[in-house]
mmCIF file of C-alpha atoms in Angstrom:
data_model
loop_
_atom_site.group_PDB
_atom_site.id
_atom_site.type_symbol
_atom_site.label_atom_id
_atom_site.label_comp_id
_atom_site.label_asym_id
_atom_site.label_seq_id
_atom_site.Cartn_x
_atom_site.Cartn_y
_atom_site.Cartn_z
ATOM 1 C CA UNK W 707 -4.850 32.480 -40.244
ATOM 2 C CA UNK W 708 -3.729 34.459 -37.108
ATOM 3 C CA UNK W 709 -0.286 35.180 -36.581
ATOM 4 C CA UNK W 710 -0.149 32.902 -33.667
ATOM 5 C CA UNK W 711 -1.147 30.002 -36.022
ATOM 6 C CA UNK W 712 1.257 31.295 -38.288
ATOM 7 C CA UNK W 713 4.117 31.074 -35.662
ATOM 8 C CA UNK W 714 3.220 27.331 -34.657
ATOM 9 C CA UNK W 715 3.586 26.488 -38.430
ATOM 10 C CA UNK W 716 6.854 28.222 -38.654
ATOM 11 C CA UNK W 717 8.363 26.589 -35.773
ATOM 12 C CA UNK W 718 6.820 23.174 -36.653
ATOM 13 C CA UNK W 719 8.487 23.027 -39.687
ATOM 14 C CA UNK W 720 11.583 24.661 -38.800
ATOM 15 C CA UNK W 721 10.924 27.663 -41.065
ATOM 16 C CA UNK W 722 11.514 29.701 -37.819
ATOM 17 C CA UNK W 723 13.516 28.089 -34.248
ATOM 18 C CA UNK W 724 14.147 29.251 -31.141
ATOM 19 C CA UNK W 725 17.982 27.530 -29.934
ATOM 20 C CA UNK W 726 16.819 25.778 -26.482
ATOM 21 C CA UNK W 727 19.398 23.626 -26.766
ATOM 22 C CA UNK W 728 22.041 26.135 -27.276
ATOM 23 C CA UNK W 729 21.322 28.380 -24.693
ATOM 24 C CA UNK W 730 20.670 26.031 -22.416
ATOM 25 C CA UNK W 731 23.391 26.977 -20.127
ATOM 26 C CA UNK W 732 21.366 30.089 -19.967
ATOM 27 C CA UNK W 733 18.182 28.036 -18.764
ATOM 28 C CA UNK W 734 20.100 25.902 -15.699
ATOM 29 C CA UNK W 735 21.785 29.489 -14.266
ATOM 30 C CA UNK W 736 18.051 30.736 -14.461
ATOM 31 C CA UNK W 737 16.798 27.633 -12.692
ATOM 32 C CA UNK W 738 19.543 27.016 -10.741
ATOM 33 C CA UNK W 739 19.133 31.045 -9.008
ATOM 34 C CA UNK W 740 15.157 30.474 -9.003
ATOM 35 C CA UNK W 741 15.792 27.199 -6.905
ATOM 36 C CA UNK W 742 17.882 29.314 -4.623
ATOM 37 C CA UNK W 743 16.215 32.276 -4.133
ATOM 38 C CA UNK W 744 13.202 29.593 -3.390
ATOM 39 C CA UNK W 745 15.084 27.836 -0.220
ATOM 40 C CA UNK W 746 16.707 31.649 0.851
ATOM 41 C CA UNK W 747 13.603 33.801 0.972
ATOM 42 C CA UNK W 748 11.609 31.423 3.129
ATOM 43 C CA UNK W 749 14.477 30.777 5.604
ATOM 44 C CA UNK W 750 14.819 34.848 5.456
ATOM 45 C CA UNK W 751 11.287 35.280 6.303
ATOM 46 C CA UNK W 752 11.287 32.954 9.274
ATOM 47 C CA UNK W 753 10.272 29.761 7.568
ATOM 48 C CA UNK W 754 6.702 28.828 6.173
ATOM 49 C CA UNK W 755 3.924 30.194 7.324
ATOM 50 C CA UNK W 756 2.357 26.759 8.638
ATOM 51 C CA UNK W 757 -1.826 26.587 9.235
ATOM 52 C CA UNK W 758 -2.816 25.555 11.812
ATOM 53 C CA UNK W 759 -3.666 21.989 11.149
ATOM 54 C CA UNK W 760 0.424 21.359 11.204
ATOM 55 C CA UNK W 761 1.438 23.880 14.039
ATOM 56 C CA UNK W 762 -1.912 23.099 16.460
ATOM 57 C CA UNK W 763 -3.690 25.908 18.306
ATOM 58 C CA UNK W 764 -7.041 27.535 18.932
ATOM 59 C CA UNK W 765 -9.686 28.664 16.987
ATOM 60 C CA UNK W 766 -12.625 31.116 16.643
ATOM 61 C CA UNK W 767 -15.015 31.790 14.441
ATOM 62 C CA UNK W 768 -17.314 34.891 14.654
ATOM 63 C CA UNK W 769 -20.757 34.430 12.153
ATOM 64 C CA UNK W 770 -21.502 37.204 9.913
ATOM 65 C CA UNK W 771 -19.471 39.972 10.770
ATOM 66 C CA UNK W 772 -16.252 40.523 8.609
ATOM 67 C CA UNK W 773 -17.927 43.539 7.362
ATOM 68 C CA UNK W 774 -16.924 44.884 10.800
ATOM 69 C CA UNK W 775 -12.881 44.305 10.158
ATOM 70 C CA UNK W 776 -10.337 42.317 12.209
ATOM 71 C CA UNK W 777 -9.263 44.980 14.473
ATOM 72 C CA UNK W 778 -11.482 44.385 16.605
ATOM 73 C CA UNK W 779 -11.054 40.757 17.456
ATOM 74 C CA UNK W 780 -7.508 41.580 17.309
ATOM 75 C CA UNK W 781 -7.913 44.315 20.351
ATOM 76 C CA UNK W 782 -10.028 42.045 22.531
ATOM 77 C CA UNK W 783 -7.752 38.770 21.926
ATOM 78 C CA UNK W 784 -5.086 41.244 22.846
ATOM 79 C CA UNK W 785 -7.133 42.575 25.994
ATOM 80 C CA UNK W 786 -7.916 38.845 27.305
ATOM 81 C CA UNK W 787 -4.123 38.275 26.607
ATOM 82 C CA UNK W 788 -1.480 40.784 25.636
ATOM 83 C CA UNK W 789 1.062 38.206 24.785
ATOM 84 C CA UNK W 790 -0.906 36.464 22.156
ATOM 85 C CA UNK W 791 -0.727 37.771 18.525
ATOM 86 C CA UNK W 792 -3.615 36.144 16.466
ATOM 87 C CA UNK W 793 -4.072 35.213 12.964
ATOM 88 C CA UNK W 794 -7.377 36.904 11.688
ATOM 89 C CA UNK W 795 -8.749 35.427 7.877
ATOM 90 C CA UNK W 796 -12.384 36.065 6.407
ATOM 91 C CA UNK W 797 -14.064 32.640 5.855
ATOM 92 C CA UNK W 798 -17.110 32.050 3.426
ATOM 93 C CA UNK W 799 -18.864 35.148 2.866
ATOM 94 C CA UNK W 800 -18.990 36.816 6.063
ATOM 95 C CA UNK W 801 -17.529 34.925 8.684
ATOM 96 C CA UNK W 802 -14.222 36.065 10.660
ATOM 97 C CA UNK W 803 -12.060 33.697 11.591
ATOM 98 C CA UNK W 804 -8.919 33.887 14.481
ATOM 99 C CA UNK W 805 -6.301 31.941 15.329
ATOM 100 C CA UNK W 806 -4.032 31.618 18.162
ATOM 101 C CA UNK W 807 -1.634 29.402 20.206
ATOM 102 C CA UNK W 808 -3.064 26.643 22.135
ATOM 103 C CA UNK W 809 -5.103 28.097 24.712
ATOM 104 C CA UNK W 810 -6.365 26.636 28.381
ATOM 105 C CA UNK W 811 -10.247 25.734 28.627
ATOM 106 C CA UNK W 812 -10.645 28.831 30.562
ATOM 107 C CA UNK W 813 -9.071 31.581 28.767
ATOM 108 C CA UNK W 814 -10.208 30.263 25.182
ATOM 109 C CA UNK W 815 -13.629 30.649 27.170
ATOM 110 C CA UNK W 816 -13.148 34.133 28.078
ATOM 111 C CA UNK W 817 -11.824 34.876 24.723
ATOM 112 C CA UNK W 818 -15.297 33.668 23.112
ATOM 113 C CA UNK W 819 -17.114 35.393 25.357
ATOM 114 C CA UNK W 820 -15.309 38.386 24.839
ATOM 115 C CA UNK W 821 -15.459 38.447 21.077
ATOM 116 C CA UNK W 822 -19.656 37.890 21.503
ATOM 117 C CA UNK W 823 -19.181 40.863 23.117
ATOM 118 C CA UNK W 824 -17.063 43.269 21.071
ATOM 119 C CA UNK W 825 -19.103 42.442 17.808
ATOM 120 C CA UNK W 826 -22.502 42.219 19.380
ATOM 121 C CA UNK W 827 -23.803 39.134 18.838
ATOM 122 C CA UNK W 828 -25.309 35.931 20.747
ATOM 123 C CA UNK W 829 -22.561 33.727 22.531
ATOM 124 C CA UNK W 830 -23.608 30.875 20.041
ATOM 125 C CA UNK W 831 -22.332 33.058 17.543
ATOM 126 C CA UNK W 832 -19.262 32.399 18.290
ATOM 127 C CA UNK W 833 -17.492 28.774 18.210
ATOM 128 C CA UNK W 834 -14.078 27.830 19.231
ATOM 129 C CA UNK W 835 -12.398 24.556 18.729
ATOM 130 C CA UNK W 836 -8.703 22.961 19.171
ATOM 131 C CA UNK W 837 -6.649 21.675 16.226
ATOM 132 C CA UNK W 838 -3.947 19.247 17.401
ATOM 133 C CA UNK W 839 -0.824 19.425 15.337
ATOM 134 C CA UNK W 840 -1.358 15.925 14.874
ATOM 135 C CA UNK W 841 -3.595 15.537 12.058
ATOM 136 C CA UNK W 842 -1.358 18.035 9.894
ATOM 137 C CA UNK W 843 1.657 15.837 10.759
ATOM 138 C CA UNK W 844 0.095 12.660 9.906
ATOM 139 C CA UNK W 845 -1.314 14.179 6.501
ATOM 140 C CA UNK W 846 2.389 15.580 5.688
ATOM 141 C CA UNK W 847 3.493 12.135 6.348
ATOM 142 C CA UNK W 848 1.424 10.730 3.961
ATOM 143 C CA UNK W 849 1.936 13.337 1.520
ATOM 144 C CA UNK W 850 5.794 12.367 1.816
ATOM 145 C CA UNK W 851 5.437 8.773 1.398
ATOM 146 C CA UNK W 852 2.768 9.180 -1.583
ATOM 147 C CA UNK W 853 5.362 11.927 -3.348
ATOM 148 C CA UNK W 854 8.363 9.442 -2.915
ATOM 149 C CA UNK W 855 5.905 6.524 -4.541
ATOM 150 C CA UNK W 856 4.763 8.961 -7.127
ATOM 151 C CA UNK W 857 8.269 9.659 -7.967
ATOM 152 C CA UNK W 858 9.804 6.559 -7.777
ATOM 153 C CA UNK W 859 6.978 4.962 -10.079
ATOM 154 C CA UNK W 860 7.063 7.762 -12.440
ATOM 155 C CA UNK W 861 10.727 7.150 -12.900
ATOM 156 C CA UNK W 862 10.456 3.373 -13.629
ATOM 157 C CA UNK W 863 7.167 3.953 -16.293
ATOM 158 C CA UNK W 864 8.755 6.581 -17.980
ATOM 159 C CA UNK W 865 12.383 4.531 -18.428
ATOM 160 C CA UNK W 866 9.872 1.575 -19.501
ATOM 161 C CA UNK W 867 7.970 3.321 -21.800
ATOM 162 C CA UNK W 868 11.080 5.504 -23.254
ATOM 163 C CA UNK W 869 13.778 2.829 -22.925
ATOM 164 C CA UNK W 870 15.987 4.900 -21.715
ATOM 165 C CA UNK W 871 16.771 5.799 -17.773
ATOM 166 C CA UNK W 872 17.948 9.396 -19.148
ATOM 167 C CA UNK W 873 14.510 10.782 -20.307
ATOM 168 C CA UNK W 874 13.431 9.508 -17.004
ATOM 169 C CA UNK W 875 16.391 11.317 -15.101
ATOM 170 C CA UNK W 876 15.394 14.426 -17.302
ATOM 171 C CA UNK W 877 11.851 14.375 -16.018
ATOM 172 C CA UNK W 878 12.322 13.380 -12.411
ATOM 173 C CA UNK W 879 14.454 16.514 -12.217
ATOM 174 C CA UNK W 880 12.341 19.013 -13.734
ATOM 175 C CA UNK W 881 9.476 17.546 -11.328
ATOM 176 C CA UNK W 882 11.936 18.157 -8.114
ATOM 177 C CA UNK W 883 12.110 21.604 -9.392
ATOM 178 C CA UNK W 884 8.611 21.991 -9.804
ATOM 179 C CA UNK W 885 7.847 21.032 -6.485
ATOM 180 C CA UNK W 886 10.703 23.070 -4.505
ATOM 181 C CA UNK W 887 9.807 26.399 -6.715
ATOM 182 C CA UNK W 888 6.293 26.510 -6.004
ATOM 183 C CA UNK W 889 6.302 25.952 -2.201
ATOM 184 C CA UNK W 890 9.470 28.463 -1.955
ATOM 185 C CA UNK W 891 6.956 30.879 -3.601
ATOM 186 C CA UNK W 892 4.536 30.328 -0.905
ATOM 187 C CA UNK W 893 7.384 30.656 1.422
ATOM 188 C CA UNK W 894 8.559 33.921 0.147
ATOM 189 C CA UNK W 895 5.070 35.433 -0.618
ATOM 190 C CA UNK W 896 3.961 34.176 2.984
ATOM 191 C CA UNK W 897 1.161 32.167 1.911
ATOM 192 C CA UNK W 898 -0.209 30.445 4.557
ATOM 193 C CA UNK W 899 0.399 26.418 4.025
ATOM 194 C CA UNK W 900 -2.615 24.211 4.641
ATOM 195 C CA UNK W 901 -3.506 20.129 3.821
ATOM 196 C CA UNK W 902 -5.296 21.485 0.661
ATOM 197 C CA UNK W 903 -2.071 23.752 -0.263
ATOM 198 C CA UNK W 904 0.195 20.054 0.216
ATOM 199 C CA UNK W 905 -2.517 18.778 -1.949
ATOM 200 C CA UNK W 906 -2.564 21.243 -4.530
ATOM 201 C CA UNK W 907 1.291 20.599 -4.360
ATOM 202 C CA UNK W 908 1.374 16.703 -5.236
ATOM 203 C CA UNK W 909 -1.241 17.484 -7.957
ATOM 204 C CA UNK W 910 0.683 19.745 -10.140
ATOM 205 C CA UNK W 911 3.032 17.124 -9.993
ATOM 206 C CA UNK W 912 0.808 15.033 -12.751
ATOM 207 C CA UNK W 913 0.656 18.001 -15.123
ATOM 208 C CA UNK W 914 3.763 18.773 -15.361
ATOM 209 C CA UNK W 915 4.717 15.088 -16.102
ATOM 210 C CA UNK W 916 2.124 14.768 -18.864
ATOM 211 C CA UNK W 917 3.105 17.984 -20.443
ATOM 212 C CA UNK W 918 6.624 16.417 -19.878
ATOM 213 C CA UNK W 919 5.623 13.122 -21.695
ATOM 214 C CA UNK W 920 4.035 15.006 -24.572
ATOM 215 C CA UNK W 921 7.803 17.226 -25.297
ATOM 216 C CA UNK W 922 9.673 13.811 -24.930
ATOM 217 C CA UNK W 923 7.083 11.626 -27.300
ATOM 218 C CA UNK W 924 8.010 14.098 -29.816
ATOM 219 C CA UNK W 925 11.798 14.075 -28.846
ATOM 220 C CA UNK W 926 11.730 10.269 -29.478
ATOM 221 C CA UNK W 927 10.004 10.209 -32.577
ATOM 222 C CA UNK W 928 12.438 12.946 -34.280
ATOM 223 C CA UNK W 929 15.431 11.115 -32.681
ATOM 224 C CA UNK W 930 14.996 7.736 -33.872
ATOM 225 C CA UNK W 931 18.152 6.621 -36.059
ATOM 226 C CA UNK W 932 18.849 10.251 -35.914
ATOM 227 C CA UNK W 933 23.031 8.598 -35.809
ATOM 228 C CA UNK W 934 22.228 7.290 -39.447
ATOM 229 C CA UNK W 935 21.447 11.431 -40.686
ATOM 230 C CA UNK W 936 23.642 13.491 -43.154
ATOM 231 C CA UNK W 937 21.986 16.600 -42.364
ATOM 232 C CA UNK W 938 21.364 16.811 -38.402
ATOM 233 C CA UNK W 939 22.753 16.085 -35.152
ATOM 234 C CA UNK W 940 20.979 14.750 -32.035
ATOM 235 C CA UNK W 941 20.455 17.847 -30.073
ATOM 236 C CA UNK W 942 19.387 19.768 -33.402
ATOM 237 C CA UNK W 943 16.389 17.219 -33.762
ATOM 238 C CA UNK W 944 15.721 17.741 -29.849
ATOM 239 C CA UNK W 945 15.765 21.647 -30.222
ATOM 240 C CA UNK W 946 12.935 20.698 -33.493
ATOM 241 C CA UNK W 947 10.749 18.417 -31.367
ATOM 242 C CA UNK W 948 10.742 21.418 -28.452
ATOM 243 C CA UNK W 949 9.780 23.816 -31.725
ATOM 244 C CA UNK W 950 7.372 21.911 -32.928
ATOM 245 C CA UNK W 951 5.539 21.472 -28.920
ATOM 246 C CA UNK W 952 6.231 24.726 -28.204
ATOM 247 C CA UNK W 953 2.900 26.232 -29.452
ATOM 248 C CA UNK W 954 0.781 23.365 -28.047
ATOM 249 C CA UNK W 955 2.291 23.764 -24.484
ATOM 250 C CA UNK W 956 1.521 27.283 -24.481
ATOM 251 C CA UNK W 957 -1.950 26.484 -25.367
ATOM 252 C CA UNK W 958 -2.695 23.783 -23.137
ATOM 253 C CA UNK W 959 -0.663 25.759 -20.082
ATOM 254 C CA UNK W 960 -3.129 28.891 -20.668
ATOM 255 C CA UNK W 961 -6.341 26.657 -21.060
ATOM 256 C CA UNK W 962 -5.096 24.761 -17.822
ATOM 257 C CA UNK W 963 -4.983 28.114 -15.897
ATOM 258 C CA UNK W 964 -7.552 30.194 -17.106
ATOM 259 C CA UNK W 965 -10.211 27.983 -15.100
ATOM 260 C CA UNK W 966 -7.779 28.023 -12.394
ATOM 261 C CA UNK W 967 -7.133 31.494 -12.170
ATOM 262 C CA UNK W 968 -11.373 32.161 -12.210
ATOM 263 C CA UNK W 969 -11.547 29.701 -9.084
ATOM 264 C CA UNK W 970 -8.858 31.614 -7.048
ATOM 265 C CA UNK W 971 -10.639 34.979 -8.050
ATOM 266 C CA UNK W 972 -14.109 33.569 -7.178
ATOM 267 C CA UNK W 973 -12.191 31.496 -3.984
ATOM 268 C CA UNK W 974 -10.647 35.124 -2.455
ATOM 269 C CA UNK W 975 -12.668 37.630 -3.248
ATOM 270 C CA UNK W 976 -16.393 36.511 -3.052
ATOM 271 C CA UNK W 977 -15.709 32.517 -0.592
ATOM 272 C CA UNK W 978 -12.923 33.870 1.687
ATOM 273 C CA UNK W 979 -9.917 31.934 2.160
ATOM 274 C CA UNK W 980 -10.416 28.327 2.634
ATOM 275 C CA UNK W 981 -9.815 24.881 0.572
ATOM 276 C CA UNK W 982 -10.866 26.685 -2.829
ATOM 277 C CA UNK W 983 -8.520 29.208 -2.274
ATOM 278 C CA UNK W 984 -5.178 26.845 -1.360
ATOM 279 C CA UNK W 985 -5.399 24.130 -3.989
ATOM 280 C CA UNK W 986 -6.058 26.774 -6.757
ATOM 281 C CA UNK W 987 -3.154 28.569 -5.817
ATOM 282 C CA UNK W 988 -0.921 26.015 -5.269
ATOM 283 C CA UNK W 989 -2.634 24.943 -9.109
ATOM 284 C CA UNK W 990 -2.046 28.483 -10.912
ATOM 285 C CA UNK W 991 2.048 28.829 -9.619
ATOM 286 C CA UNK W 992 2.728 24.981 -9.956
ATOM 287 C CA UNK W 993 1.158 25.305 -13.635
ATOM 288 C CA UNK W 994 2.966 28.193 -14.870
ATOM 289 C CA UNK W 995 6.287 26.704 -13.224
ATOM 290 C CA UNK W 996 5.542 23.169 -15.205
ATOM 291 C CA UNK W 997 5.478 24.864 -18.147
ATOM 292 C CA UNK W 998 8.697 26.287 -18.190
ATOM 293 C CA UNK W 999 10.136 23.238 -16.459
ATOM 294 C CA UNK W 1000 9.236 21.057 -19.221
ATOM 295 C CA UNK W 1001 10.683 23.721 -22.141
ATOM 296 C CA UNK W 1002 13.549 25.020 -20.647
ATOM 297 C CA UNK W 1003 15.174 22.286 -18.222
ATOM 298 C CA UNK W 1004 13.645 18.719 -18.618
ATOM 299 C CA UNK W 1005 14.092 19.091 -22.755
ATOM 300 C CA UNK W 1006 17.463 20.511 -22.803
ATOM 301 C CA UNK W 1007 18.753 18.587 -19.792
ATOM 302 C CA UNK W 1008 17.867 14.919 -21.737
ATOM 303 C CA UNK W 1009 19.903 16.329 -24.714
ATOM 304 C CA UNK W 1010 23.170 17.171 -22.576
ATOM 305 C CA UNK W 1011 22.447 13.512 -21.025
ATOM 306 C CA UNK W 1012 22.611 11.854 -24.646
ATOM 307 C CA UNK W 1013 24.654 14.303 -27.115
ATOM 308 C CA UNK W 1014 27.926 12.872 -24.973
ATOM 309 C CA UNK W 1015 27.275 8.937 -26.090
ATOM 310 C CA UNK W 1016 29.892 8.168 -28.481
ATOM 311 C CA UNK W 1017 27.155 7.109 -30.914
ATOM 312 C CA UNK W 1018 25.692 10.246 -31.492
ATOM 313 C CA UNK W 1019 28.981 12.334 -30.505
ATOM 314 C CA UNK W 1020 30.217 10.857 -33.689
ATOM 315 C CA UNK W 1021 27.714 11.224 -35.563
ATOM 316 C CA UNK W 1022 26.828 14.834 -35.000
ATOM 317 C CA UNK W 1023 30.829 15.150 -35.745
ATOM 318 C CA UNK W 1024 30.128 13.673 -39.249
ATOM 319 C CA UNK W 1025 27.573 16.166 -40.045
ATOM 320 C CA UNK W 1026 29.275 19.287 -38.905
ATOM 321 C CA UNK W 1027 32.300 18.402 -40.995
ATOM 322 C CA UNK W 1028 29.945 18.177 -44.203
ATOM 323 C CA UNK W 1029 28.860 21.829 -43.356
#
């Protein structure tokens, strides 16, 4: 048996603990200066890189030829206009992509035929296009409205199938946190925020509620008539169930983002950015922050919800007096 096994025996039977529930105080400082560092750094760095689906503009795309590096295109947007700073990405496996402001007909013209030009190749080589900023807008809106319904629903099933509005509470925060840690990473990192990013945002959202679900099944089932015990209190039996789930969310968090991880690899080194590369990002951080959501503040934060209610105030009084 491997010492890992070993471990998740330990715990599961209480031979060994970790205190979760005592330290929690610990855990919500830890959140509480993750969750600010995540709305400071972006606002330090200027805000979120948006793509350009949400902030409009023109684009370029130059076939085969990344090989050749993004200085170039960089010096002849610059010589067709100085003022215009563009946003150069590799796309696929050899295409160069660049992005600017909105442009006029005519200049985005000379700009194509200019980057033909520099890199050698035939004017059909090159494409442009304009993105309107209102296809990004009207996907964030959506996003928004599904999120809220996600949410909401999420918060009435889970106080349905728990009977209690507190485990519901418990998980609707740790889901808020989720959600505002991973895009401030972006945001700090300077990751550039697409429609697949947004989507790769609402989908973490149903992992880290089922790993949230499995912690509190287990919280419920070790809590029931825990007020009738002689030997434990309510938040002792919530620090065993976390024990005892530990193990399995560690194991289902690294078999969740090993696959992940292999599709951003595969996504940025050999496809470029694109789609593959945003959702699996927004995947891998989402995962890892879902993890220790669901341990460290969704657990513990249910506890200091219940431990107050006179019912089990009393009766964890009762067994610390017998101690």
């Amino acid at each position: 048996m491997s010492r890992f096994s070993e471990l998740g025996n330990a715990l599961y039977s209480g031979e060994k603990s970790v205190d979760f529930i005592g330290r929690r105080k610990i855990w919500y400082a830890i959140a509480a200066l993750v969750v600010a560092l995540s709305v400071i750094l972006p606002v330090a760095r200027g805000g979120f890189q948006l793509g350009i689906e949400f902030r409009g503009g023109s684009e370029f795309r130059v076939a085969a030829v990344a090989e050749m590096g993004d200085q170039l295109a960089r010096d002849t947007v610059h010589a067709v206009l100085p003022s215009v700073e563009p946003i150069i990405s590799t796309v696929g496996e050899n295409d160069l992509r660049i992005q600017t402001t909105k442009l006029e007909d005519v200049q985005a013209e000379q700009i194509r035929t200019s980057l033909a030009k520099a890199y050698g190749v035939e004017s059909n080589s090159v494409s442009s296009s304009f993105i309107g900023p209102s296809w990004g807008q009207e996907i964030t809106g959506k996003a928004i409205t599904g999120l809220l319904w996600f949410i909401g629903l999420a918060a009435v099933l889970m106080a349905l199938y728990f009977r209690t509005i507190k485990m519901s509470a418990a998980a609707v925060l740790a889901l808020i946190h989720d959600l505002v840690v991973t895009a401030g990473i972006y945001g700090a990192l300077g990751f550039e925020v697409t429609p697949a990013a947004v989507i790769g945002f609402l989908t973490i959202l149903g992992y880290s509620l089922y790993d949230t679900v499995v912690v509190f099944d287990k919280i419920r089932e070790n809590t029931f008539e825990v007020e009738f015990s002689e030997t434990a209190t309510f938040a002792e039996r919530v620090n065993l169930a976390i024990n005892q789930t530990l193990v399995r969310s560690i194991n289902t968090s690294v078999v969740a983002v090993l696959p992940v991880a292999a599709i951003l690899f595969i996504g940025s080194v050999f496809l470029g950015a694109g789609t593959l590369k945003d959702i699996s990002l927004a995947l891998f951080i989402g995962i890892l922050v879902g993890t220790y959501s669901t341990i460290f503040i969704a657990a513990p934060f249910y506890s200091h919800l219940r431990e107050g209610e006179p019912l089990y105030k009393d009766s964890a009084a009762k067994v610390l007096a017998k101690r």
